[in-house]
CSV table of C-alpha atoms in Angstrom, one decimal:
chain,number,residue,atom,x,y,z
X,1,MET,CA,40.8,23.3,-3.3
X,2,ALA,CA,38.6,20.3,-2.3
X,3,LEU,CA,40.1,17.5,-0.6
X,4,PHE,CA,38.9,14.3,-1.6
X,5,SER,CA,37.5,11.6,1.5
X,6,PHE,CA,37.2,7.9,1.2
X,7,TYR,CA,35.2,7.9,4.1
X,8,ASN,CA,32.4,10.3,3.6
X,9,VAL,CA,31.4,9.1,0.0
X,10,ARG,CA,28.0,10.3,-1.1
X,11,LYS,CA,25.7,8.0,-2.7
X,12,PRO,CA,24.2,8.4,-6.3
X,13,ARG,CA,21.0,9.6,-6.5
X,14,GLN,CA,18.1,7.3,-7.1
X,15,PHE,CA,15.8,8.0,-9.7
X,16,GLU,CA,12.0,8.3,-7.9
X,17,HIS,CA,9.1,8.3,-10.3
X,18,LYS,CA,6.0,9.5,-8.8
X,19,PRO,CA,2.9,9.3,-10.6
X,20,ILE,CA,0.3,12.1,-10.5
X,21,TYR,CA,-2.6,10.2,-10.2
X,22,TRP,CA,-3.3,6.1,-10.3
X,23,ASP,CA,-5.9,3.9,-9.1
X,24,PRO,CA,-4.7,0.4,-9.1
X,25,ARG,CA,-8.4,-0.7,-8.5
X,26,ARG,CA,-10.0,0.9,-11.3
X,27,GLU,CA,-6.8,-0.7,-13.5
X,28,ALA,CA,-7.5,-3.8,-12.2
X,29,LEU,CA,-11.1,-3.7,-12.8
X,30,GLU,CA,-10.6,-2.5,-16.3
X,31,GLU,CA,-8.8,-5.3,-17.2
X,32,ARG,CA,-11.1,-7.8,-16.0
X,33,ILE,CA,-13.9,-6.2,-17.7
X,34,HIS,CA,-11.8,-6.3,-21.3
X,35,LYS,CA,-10.8,-10.0,-20.2
X,36,VAL,CA,-14.8,-10.9,-19.7
X,37,LYS,CA,-15.7,-9.1,-23.0
X,38,ARG,CA,-12.8,-10.7,-24.9
X,39,GLU,CA,-13.9,-14.4,-23.4
X,40,MET,CA,-17.6,-13.4,-24.3
X,41,GLY,CA,-16.4,-12.7,-28.0
X,42,ILE,CA,-17.7,-9.1,-27.9
X,43,LEU,CA,-14.1,-7.7,-28.6
X,44,PRO,CA,-11.7,-9.3,-31.0
X,45,ASP,CA,-8.3,-10.4,-29.9
X,46,ARG,CA,-5.4,-7.7,-30.0
X,47,PRO,CA,-1.9,-8.5,-30.9
X,48,GLU,CA,-0.6,-6.4,-28.1
X,49,ASP,CA,-2.8,-8.4,-25.5
X,50,TYR,CA,-0.7,-11.3,-26.4
X,51,LYS,CA,2.1,-12.1,-23.6
X,52,PRO,CA,4.2,-14.9,-24.9
X,53,SER,CA,5.6,-17.2,-22.4
X,54,VAL,CA,9.2,-16.6,-22.3
X,55,LYS,CA,10.3,-19.5,-19.6
X,56,GLY,CA,12.4,-22.1,-21.1
X,57,THR,CA,13.0,-20.4,-24.7
X,58,PHE,CA,16.4,-19.7,-24.0
X,59,ILE,CA,16.8,-23.6,-23.5
X,60,GLU,CA,15.2,-24.5,-26.5
X,61,GLY,CA,17.4,-21.9,-28.3
X,62,THR,CA,20.7,-23.2,-27.7
X,63,ARG,CA,22.0,-26.7,-28.6
X,64,HIS,CA,24.3,-27.9,-25.4
X,65,LEU,CA,21.2,-27.0,-23.0
X,66,ARG,CA,18.7,-28.7,-24.8
X,67,LYS,CA,21.0,-31.6,-25.2
X,68,SER,CA,21.6,-31.4,-21.5
X,69,LYS,CA,17.6,-31.3,-20.8
X,70,SER,CA,17.1,-34.1,-22.7
X,71,LYS,CA,19.5,-36.2,-20.9
X,72,GLY,CA,18.1,-35.2,-17.7
X,73,GLU,CA,20.7,-33.3,-16.2
X,74,ASP,CA,19.8,-30.5,-13.8
X,75,MET,CA,22.0,-27.7,-12.3
X,76,GLN,CA,22.8,-30.0,-9.0
X,77,ASN,CA,24.4,-32.2,-11.5
X,78,ARG,CA,26.6,-29.6,-13.5
X,79,ILE,CA,27.7,-28.2,-10.0
X,80,TYR,CA,28.9,-31.4,-8.8
X,81,ARG,CA,30.8,-31.9,-12.1
X,82,ASN,CA,32.1,-28.5,-12.1
X,83,MET,CA,33.7,-29.1,-8.3
X,84,ARG,CA,35.2,-32.5,-9.4
X,85,LEU,CA,37.1,-30.9,-12.2
X,86,LEU,CA,38.3,-28.0,-10.1
X,87,LEU,CA,39.3,-30.6,-7.6
X,88,VAL,CA,41.1,-32.8,-10.5
X,89,LEU,CA,42.7,-29.8,-11.3
X,90,ALA,CA,44.1,-28.8,-8.1
X,91,VAL,CA,45.4,-32.4,-7.3
X,92,LEU,CA,47.0,-32.0,-10.9
X,93,ALA,CA,48.8,-28.6,-10.1
X,94,MET,CA,49.8,-29.7,-6.5
X,95,LEU,CA,51.5,-32.7,-8.0
X,96,TYR,CA,53.2,-30.6,-10.6
X,97,TRP,CA,54.3,-28.2,-8.1
X,98,TYR,CA,55.6,-31.4,-5.9
X,99,LEU,CA,57.5,-33.0,-8.9
X,100,PHE,CA,58.9,-30.2,-11.1
X,101,LEU,CA,59.1,-26.9,-9.1
X,102,ARG,CA,60.3,-28.2,-5.7
């Protein structure tokens, strides 16, 4: 029967992918060659080469974030408002405890 120990807990095995052969210089060279050929018009643009810009799409997809961005609010402003709300709630909780529970 095995005894369990909380002190000698084994770490889970990590996934390690070791490629058989990969030449990063050759891959970069091929990518540059394809890019130059597309710019010169020798190769047509392929849909799989298109990489959309994802930055900012989440904000544009939600109404409340889009509204706050149009007002010019930033993360610092939201943090300040949240801290002020927590402070008001703490003061109200202390007041409730002092007046009714004491």
